[in-house]
Amino acid sequence: MLELTGSKSRVRKEKMTEERYEKALSLLSGALGYEKFKEVDLVIEAVIENVKLKQQTFADLEKYCPSHCILATNTSTIDLNLIGEKTKSQDRIVGAHFFCPAHVMPLLEIVRTQHTSAQVVVDLLDVGKRIKKTPIVVGNCTGFAVNRMFFPYTQSALLLVDYVMNVYKIDRACTKFGMPMGPFRLADLVGFGVAVATGMQYLENFLDRVYKSMLIPIMMEDKRAGEGSRKVFYKYEDKRKATPDPEIMTYIQKSRSMAGVTPDAELMKLSDKDIVEMVFFPVINEACRVLDEGIAVKASDLDIASIFGMGFPPYRGGVMLWGDSIGAKYIHEKLQLWAKRYDSFFEPCSYLAERAAKGIPLSAPAASQVKARL
């Protein structure tokens, strides 16, 4: 299915032959119930990000699928233990997180829980290679490694907007830095429904470091929900061309009023470099937590994930390598300054603070990790 997503457009662009398209299509069959699931070896669930719906889906899959079948979920955020809570097959439950758009982005994030069998992980690694994805294996938590690392990407941008900065200036700075799109263009692409659903998961699990902007919920109230509505942060004409929409200032002013913050004129003077730092240093900070908690085994996994999953510019080497090129001390000092001036959202974590104090690279393995590998 993943390979067929957008396949017709690939045929039109002569990147896929009509013969190959027809052959791939012939391998597919549809079903309206679970009767045909009795002979499958792998199921990848991809329903909307709703905990109760996913729990019911997995309870049904356990009932109808054979006992050897791998039960995978494409959830981008929800804790796998919560999804599999109502089953007795937790050793078969695994995350198979593809990134949007799935037929383009190379990364496959394989999420293991403390119950997932090693064979299931190995089998999914094999599947990933067969469908020409680059797989990484990570631990289980809200957001896993990649989305958790990058949830501050949009959060910090929303904070800057509440404090007076222009939406399109932030996006331009990020694309100039090398990102395929800025945080607001990305929010349009993903859809506000997904953004709010995942945001609620972060709010429930990381309350101390979530910036609670009302901008997106306010826009959703006015039926601005994603690219399909043609008006979100950007206006969309034919062929999905995005153009700035001056009407969003109405929503921004309301969000600023609800935030109750004092506008900071100094932010209007920030260079593109300064904007990039305010957007990405919180990403590095969260990546440090992901490493510290053992969700990711090594920094290079996060570098690969940031490039292949989130479009971080490859020539910068990945988010952690880029952080090391700047230095932990400088990043720590900036985050401390912003935490005092704006919001505790920027507060540096202990992992980052320790490395800044001792001059240790962010990507250097912790002593506990070295011992574990030995």
Coordinates of C-alpha atoms in Angstrom, one line a residue:
M1 CA 0.0 0.0 0.0
L2 CA 2.8 2.4 0.9
E3 CA 4.5 2.0 -2.5
L4 CA 1.2 2.6 -4.3
T5 CA 0.5 5.9 -2.5
G6 CA 1.0 8.5 -5.1
S7 CA 1.9 5.8 -7.7
K8 CA -0.4 7.2 -10.4
S9 CA 1.5 10.5 -10.1
R10 CA 4.8 8.6 -10.4
V11 CA 3.5 7.0 -13.6
R12 CA 2.6 10.4 -15.0
K13 CA 6.1 11.7 -14.1
E14 CA 7.6 8.6 -15.7
K15 CA 9.2 7.5 -12.5
M16 CA 7.2 4.2 -12.6
T17 CA 6.1 2.2 -15.6
E18 CA 2.4 1.5 -16.2
E19 CA 3.2 -2.2 -16.2
R20 CA 4.8 -2.1 -12.7
Y21 CA 1.9 0.0 -11.4
E22 CA -0.7 -2.5 -12.7
K23 CA 1.3 -5.5 -11.3
A24 CA 1.5 -3.8 -7.9
L25 CA -2.2 -3.0 -8.0
S26 CA -3.0 -6.7 -8.8
L27 CA -1.4 -7.8 -5.6
L28 CA -4.0 -5.8 -3.5
S29 CA -7.3 -7.0 -2.3
G30 CA -9.8 -5.2 -0.1
A31 CA -12.0 -6.4 2.8
L32 CA -14.8 -4.8 4.9
G33 CA -14.4 -7.2 7.8
Y34 CA -11.7 -9.2 9.6
E35 CA -12.5 -12.6 8.0
K36 CA -9.6 -12.4 5.6
F37 CA -7.2 -11.7 8.5
K38 CA -7.0 -15.3 9.5
E39 CA -4.0 -16.0 7.2
V40 CA -2.0 -12.8 7.5
D41 CA 1.6 -12.6 8.9
L42 CA 1.7 -8.9 9.6
V43 CA -0.9 -6.2 10.2
I44 CA -0.1 -2.5 10.4
E45 CA -2.9 -0.5 12.0
A46 CA -3.3 3.1 10.8
V47 CA -6.5 4.4 12.2
I48 CA -6.7 8.0 13.6
E49 CA -4.9 8.9 16.8
N50 CA -7.6 7.9 19.2
V51 CA -6.7 5.7 22.1
K52 CA -10.0 3.9 22.6
L53 CA -10.3 3.2 18.8
K54 CA -6.8 1.8 18.7
Q55 CA -7.4 -0.4 21.8
Q56 CA -10.6 -1.8 20.2
T57 CA -8.8 -2.4 16.9
F58 CA -6.0 -4.4 18.5
A59 CA -8.5 -6.4 20.6
D60 CA -10.2 -7.3 17.3
L61 CA -6.9 -8.1 15.6
E62 CA -5.9 -10.4 18.4
K63 CA -9.2 -12.2 18.0
Y64 CA -9.1 -12.7 14.2
C65 CA -5.3 -12.9 13.3
P66 CA -3.2 -16.1 13.7
S67 CA -1.1 -16.4 16.8
H68 CA 2.2 -15.8 15.0
C69 CA 0.9 -12.6 13.3
I70 CA 2.8 -9.4 14.1
L71 CA 0.5 -6.6 15.3
A72 CA 2.0 -3.3 14.4
T73 CA 0.7 0.2 14.8
N74 CA 1.6 3.3 12.8
T75 CA 0.8 5.6 15.7
S76 CA 3.0 8.7 15.7
T77 CA 2.6 9.5 19.4
I78 CA 0.6 7.1 21.6
D79 CA 2.3 4.8 24.1
L80 CA 2.2 1.3 22.8
N81 CA 1.5 -0.2 26.3
L82 CA -1.7 1.9 26.3
I83 CA -2.7 0.7 22.8
G84 CA -2.1 -3.0 23.8
E85 CA -3.6 -2.7 27.2
K86 CA -6.7 -4.7 26.4
T87 CA -4.8 -7.6 24.7
K88 CA -2.9 -10.6 25.9
S89 CA -0.5 -10.5 22.9
Q90 CA 1.8 -7.7 24.0
D91 CA 4.9 -9.7 22.9
R92 CA 3.6 -9.3 19.3
I93 CA 2.8 -5.6 19.5
V94 CA 5.3 -3.2 17.9
G95 CA 5.4 0.3 16.5
A96 CA 5.9 0.7 12.7
H97 CA 5.9 4.4 12.4
F98 CA 6.1 5.7 8.8
F99 CA 6.6 9.4 8.2
C100 CA 4.4 11.7 6.1
P101 CA 4.3 11.4 3.2
A102 CA 5.0 7.7 3.6
H103 CA 5.9 6.9 0.0
V104 CA 8.5 9.7 0.1
M105 CA 10.1 9.8 3.5
P106 CA 12.8 7.1 3.9
L107 CA 12.5 6.5 7.7
L108 CA 10.8 3.6 9.4
E109 CA 10.8 4.0 13.2
I110 CA 10.4 0.6 14.8
V111 CA 9.2 1.0 18.4
R112 CA 9.8 -1.8 20.9
T113 CA 8.2 -2.1 24.3
Q114 CA 9.6 -4.1 27.3
H115 CA 7.2 -6.9 26.1
T116 CA 8.0 -6.9 22.4
S117 CA 9.8 -10.1 21.4
A118 CA 13.3 -9.8 19.7
Q119 CA 12.0 -11.9 16.8
V120 CA 9.2 -9.4 16.1
V121 CA 11.8 -6.6 15.9
V122 CA 14.1 -8.6 13.7
D123 CA 11.2 -9.4 11.3
L124 CA 10.1 -5.8 11.1
L125 CA 13.7 -4.7 10.3
D126 CA 13.6 -7.2 7.5
V127 CA 10.3 -5.8 6.2
G128 CA 11.7 -2.3 6.4
K129 CA 14.7 -3.2 4.2
R130 CA 12.5 -5.1 1.7
I131 CA 10.3 -2.0 1.2
K132 CA 13.5 0.1 0.9
K133 CA 13.1 2.1 4.1
T134 CA 15.8 3.1 6.5
P135 CA 14.8 1.5 9.9
I136 CA 15.8 2.6 13.4
V137 CA 14.8 0.8 16.6
V138 CA 13.8 2.9 19.5
G139 CA 12.1 2.5 22.9
N140 CA 8.5 3.2 23.8
C141 CA 7.2 6.4 25.3
T142 CA 4.8 9.2 24.2
G143 CA 6.1 10.4 20.8
F144 CA 8.8 7.7 20.7
A145 CA 12.2 9.2 19.6
V146 CA 11.5 11.2 16.5
N147 CA 8.2 13.0 17.1
R148 CA 9.0 13.5 20.7
M149 CA 12.4 15.1 19.7
F150 CA 10.6 17.4 17.3
F151 CA 7.5 18.3 19.1
P152 CA 9.2 21.5 20.4
Y153 CA 9.7 22.5 16.7
T154 CA 6.2 23.8 16.4
Q155 CA 5.8 24.6 20.1
S156 CA 8.6 27.1 20.0
A157 CA 7.3 28.7 16.8
L158 CA 3.9 29.1 18.4
L159 CA 5.5 30.7 21.4
L160 CA 7.4 33.2 19.2
V161 CA 4.1 34.1 17.4
D162 CA 2.4 34.8 20.7
Y163 CA 5.3 37.1 21.7
V164 CA 4.9 39.1 18.4
M165 CA 6.8 37.3 15.7
N166 CA 5.5 36.9 12.1
V167 CA 4.4 33.3 11.1
Y168 CA 5.9 33.6 7.7
K169 CA 9.2 35.0 8.9
I170 CA 9.7 32.0 11.1
D171 CA 8.9 29.6 8.2
R172 CA 11.3 31.5 5.9
A173 CA 14.1 31.3 8.4
C174 CA 13.6 27.5 8.8
T175 CA 13.5 26.9 5.0
K176 CA 16.6 29.1 4.5
F177 CA 18.3 27.0 7.1
G178 CA 17.6 23.9 5.0
M179 CA 14.3 22.5 6.2
P180 CA 11.9 21.4 3.4
M181 CA 9.2 23.5 5.1
G182 CA 8.8 25.6 8.3
P183 CA 6.7 24.6 11.3
F184 CA 3.5 26.3 10.1
R185 CA 3.6 24.9 6.6
L186 CA 4.3 21.5 8.2
A187 CA 1.2 21.9 10.5
D188 CA -0.9 22.7 7.4
L189 CA 0.4 19.5 5.7
V190 CA -0.1 17.2 8.7
G191 CA -3.5 18.7 9.5
F192 CA -4.7 20.5 12.6
G193 CA -6.7 17.5 13.9
V194 CA -3.5 15.4 14.1
A195 CA -1.6 18.4 15.6
V196 CA -4.2 18.8 18.4
A197 CA -4.5 15.1 19.1
T198 CA -0.7 14.6 19.4
G199 CA -0.5 17.9 21.4
M200 CA -2.9 16.5 23.9
Q201 CA -0.7 13.4 24.4
Y202 CA 2.4 15.7 25.1
L203 CA 0.3 17.9 27.4
E204 CA -0.8 14.8 29.4
N205 CA 2.7 13.3 29.7
F206 CA 5.1 16.4 29.6
L207 CA 3.1 19.1 31.3
D208 CA 6.2 20.8 32.6
R209 CA 7.6 21.6 29.2
V210 CA 4.6 22.1 26.8
Y211 CA 3.8 25.6 25.6
K212 CA 0.0 25.9 25.6
S213 CA -0.8 28.1 22.6
M214 CA -4.4 28.5 21.6
L215 CA -3.7 29.6 18.1
I216 CA -4.5 26.3 16.3
P217 CA -7.6 25.5 18.3
I218 CA -8.9 29.0 17.6
M219 CA -8.3 28.5 13.8
M220 CA -10.0 25.0 14.0
E221 CA -13.1 26.6 15.5
D222 CA -13.4 28.6 12.2
K223 CA -13.1 25.4 10.1
R224 CA -9.4 25.8 9.3
A225 CA -8.1 22.3 9.7
G226 CA -5.6 21.4 7.0
E227 CA -4.7 21.8 3.4
G228 CA -8.0 20.3 2.3
S229 CA -9.8 23.3 3.7
R230 CA -7.7 25.5 1.4
K231 CA -7.2 28.1 4.1
V232 CA -5.0 27.3 7.1
F233 CA -1.8 29.2 8.0
Y234 CA -1.4 29.5 4.2
K235 CA -4.0 29.8 1.4
Y236 CA -3.8 26.9 -1.1
E237 CA -4.7 27.4 -4.8
D238 CA -4.4 24.8 -7.5
K239 CA -1.5 22.3 -7.3
R240 CA -1.2 22.9 -3.5
K241 CA 0.7 26.2 -4.0
A242 CA 0.9 27.9 -0.6
T243 CA 0.6 31.7 -0.3
P244 CA 0.5 33.8 2.9
D245 CA -2.9 34.6 4.2
P246 CA -3.3 38.0 5.8
E247 CA -6.6 36.8 7.5
I248 CA -4.7 34.8 10.0
M249 CA -3.8 38.0 11.9
T250 CA -7.3 37.9 13.4
Y251 CA -6.6 34.5 15.0
I252 CA -3.1 35.5 16.0
Q253 CA -4.3 38.6 17.9
K254 CA -6.9 36.5 19.7
S255 CA -4.3 33.9 20.7
R256 CA -2.0 36.6 22.0
S257 CA -4.8 38.1 24.0
M258 CA -5.6 34.7 25.5
A259 CA -1.9 34.0 26.2
G260 CA -1.7 37.1 28.4
V261 CA 2.0 37.6 27.5
T262 CA 3.8 40.9 27.1
P263 CA 4.8 41.4 23.4
D264 CA 8.6 41.6 23.1
A265 CA 9.7 44.1 20.4
E266 CA 13.2 42.7 20.6
L267 CA 12.0 39.5 18.9
M268 CA 11.1 41.6 15.8
K269 CA 14.8 42.3 15.4
L270 CA 16.0 38.7 15.4
S271 CA 18.1 37.5 12.5
D272 CA 17.3 34.3 10.7
K273 CA 20.1 32.6 12.6
D274 CA 18.5 33.7 15.9
I275 CA 15.1 32.4 14.9
V276 CA 16.6 29.1 13.9
E277 CA 18.3 28.8 17.3
M278 CA 15.1 29.6 19.2
V279 CA 13.2 26.9 17.1
F280 CA 15.8 24.2 17.1
F281 CA 17.6 24.5 20.5
P282 CA 14.5 23.1 22.3
V283 CA 14.6 20.2 19.8
I284 CA 18.2 19.5 20.8
N285 CA 17.1 19.8 24.4
E286 CA 14.4 17.2 24.0
A287 CA 16.8 14.9 22.0
C288 CA 19.1 15.0 25.0
R289 CA 16.2 13.7 27.2
V290 CA 15.5 11.0 24.7
L291 CA 19.1 9.8 24.9
D292 CA 19.3 10.2 28.7
E293 CA 16.2 8.0 29.1
G294 CA 17.5 5.3 26.7
I295 CA 14.7 5.7 24.2
A296 CA 17.4 6.1 21.6
V297 CA 20.6 4.1 22.0
K298 CA 23.0 6.5 20.3
A299 CA 23.0 10.1 19.0
S300 CA 23.7 8.9 15.4
D301 CA 20.3 7.2 15.4
L302 CA 18.7 10.6 16.1
D303 CA 20.8 12.2 13.4
I304 CA 19.6 9.7 10.9
A305 CA 16.1 10.0 12.1
S306 CA 16.1 13.8 11.9
I307 CA 17.2 13.7 8.3
F308 CA 15.2 10.8 7.0
G309 CA 12.1 11.4 9.1
M310 CA 11.8 15.1 9.5
G311 CA 13.8 16.5 6.6
F312 CA 16.6 18.1 8.7
P313 CA 19.2 19.3 6.2
P314 CA 21.6 16.4 5.5
Y315 CA 24.6 18.7 4.9
R316 CA 24.3 19.8 8.6
G317 CA 24.9 16.1 9.6
G318 CA 21.7 15.6 11.7
V319 CA 20.3 17.4 14.7
M320 CA 22.9 16.2 17.3
L321 CA 25.9 16.6 15.1
W322 CA 24.7 20.2 14.3
G323 CA 24.3 20.8 18.0
D324 CA 27.9 19.6 18.7
S325 CA 29.1 22.0 16.0
I326 CA 27.6 24.8 18.0
G327 CA 28.6 23.5 21.4
A328 CA 26.6 22.4 24.5
K329 CA 27.7 25.4 26.6
Y330 CA 26.3 27.9 24.1
I331 CA 23.0 26.0 23.7
H332 CA 22.6 25.7 27.4
E333 CA 23.3 29.4 28.0
K334 CA 20.7 30.4 25.4
L335 CA 18.0 28.1 26.7
Q336 CA 18.6 29.3 30.3
L337 CA 18.2 32.9 29.1
W338 CA 15.0 32.2 27.2
A339 CA 13.6 30.2 30.1
K340 CA 14.0 33.3 32.4
R341 CA 12.8 35.8 29.8
Y342 CA 9.9 33.9 28.2
D343 CA 8.7 30.5 29.5
S344 CA 9.9 27.4 31.4
F345 CA 9.4 25.6 28.1
F346 CA 13.0 26.5 27.3
E347 CA 14.4 25.1 30.6
P348 CA 17.5 23.0 29.7
C349 CA 17.5 19.4 30.9
S350 CA 20.1 17.9 33.3
Y351 CA 21.8 15.8 30.5
L352 CA 22.5 19.0 28.5
A353 CA 23.5 21.0 31.7
E354 CA 26.0 18.3 32.6
R355 CA 27.6 18.2 29.2
A356 CA 27.7 22.0 29.0
A357 CA 29.5 22.1 32.4
K358 CA 32.0 19.4 31.6
G359 CA 32.6 20.2 27.9
I360 CA 31.4 16.8 26.8
P361 CA 30.0 16.5 23.3
L362 CA 26.2 15.9 23.1
S363 CA 26.8 12.9 20.9
A364 CA 29.3 11.2 23.3
P365 CA 27.7 8.1 24.9
A366 CA 27.0 8.2 28.6
A367 CA 29.1 6.1 30.9
S368 CA 26.0 3.8 31.6
Q369 CA 25.5 3.3 27.8
V370 CA 29.2 2.3 27.4
K371 CA 29.0 -0.2 30.2
A372 CA 25.7 -1.7 28.8
R373 CA 27.3 -2.2 25.4
L374 CA 30.4 -3.9 26.9

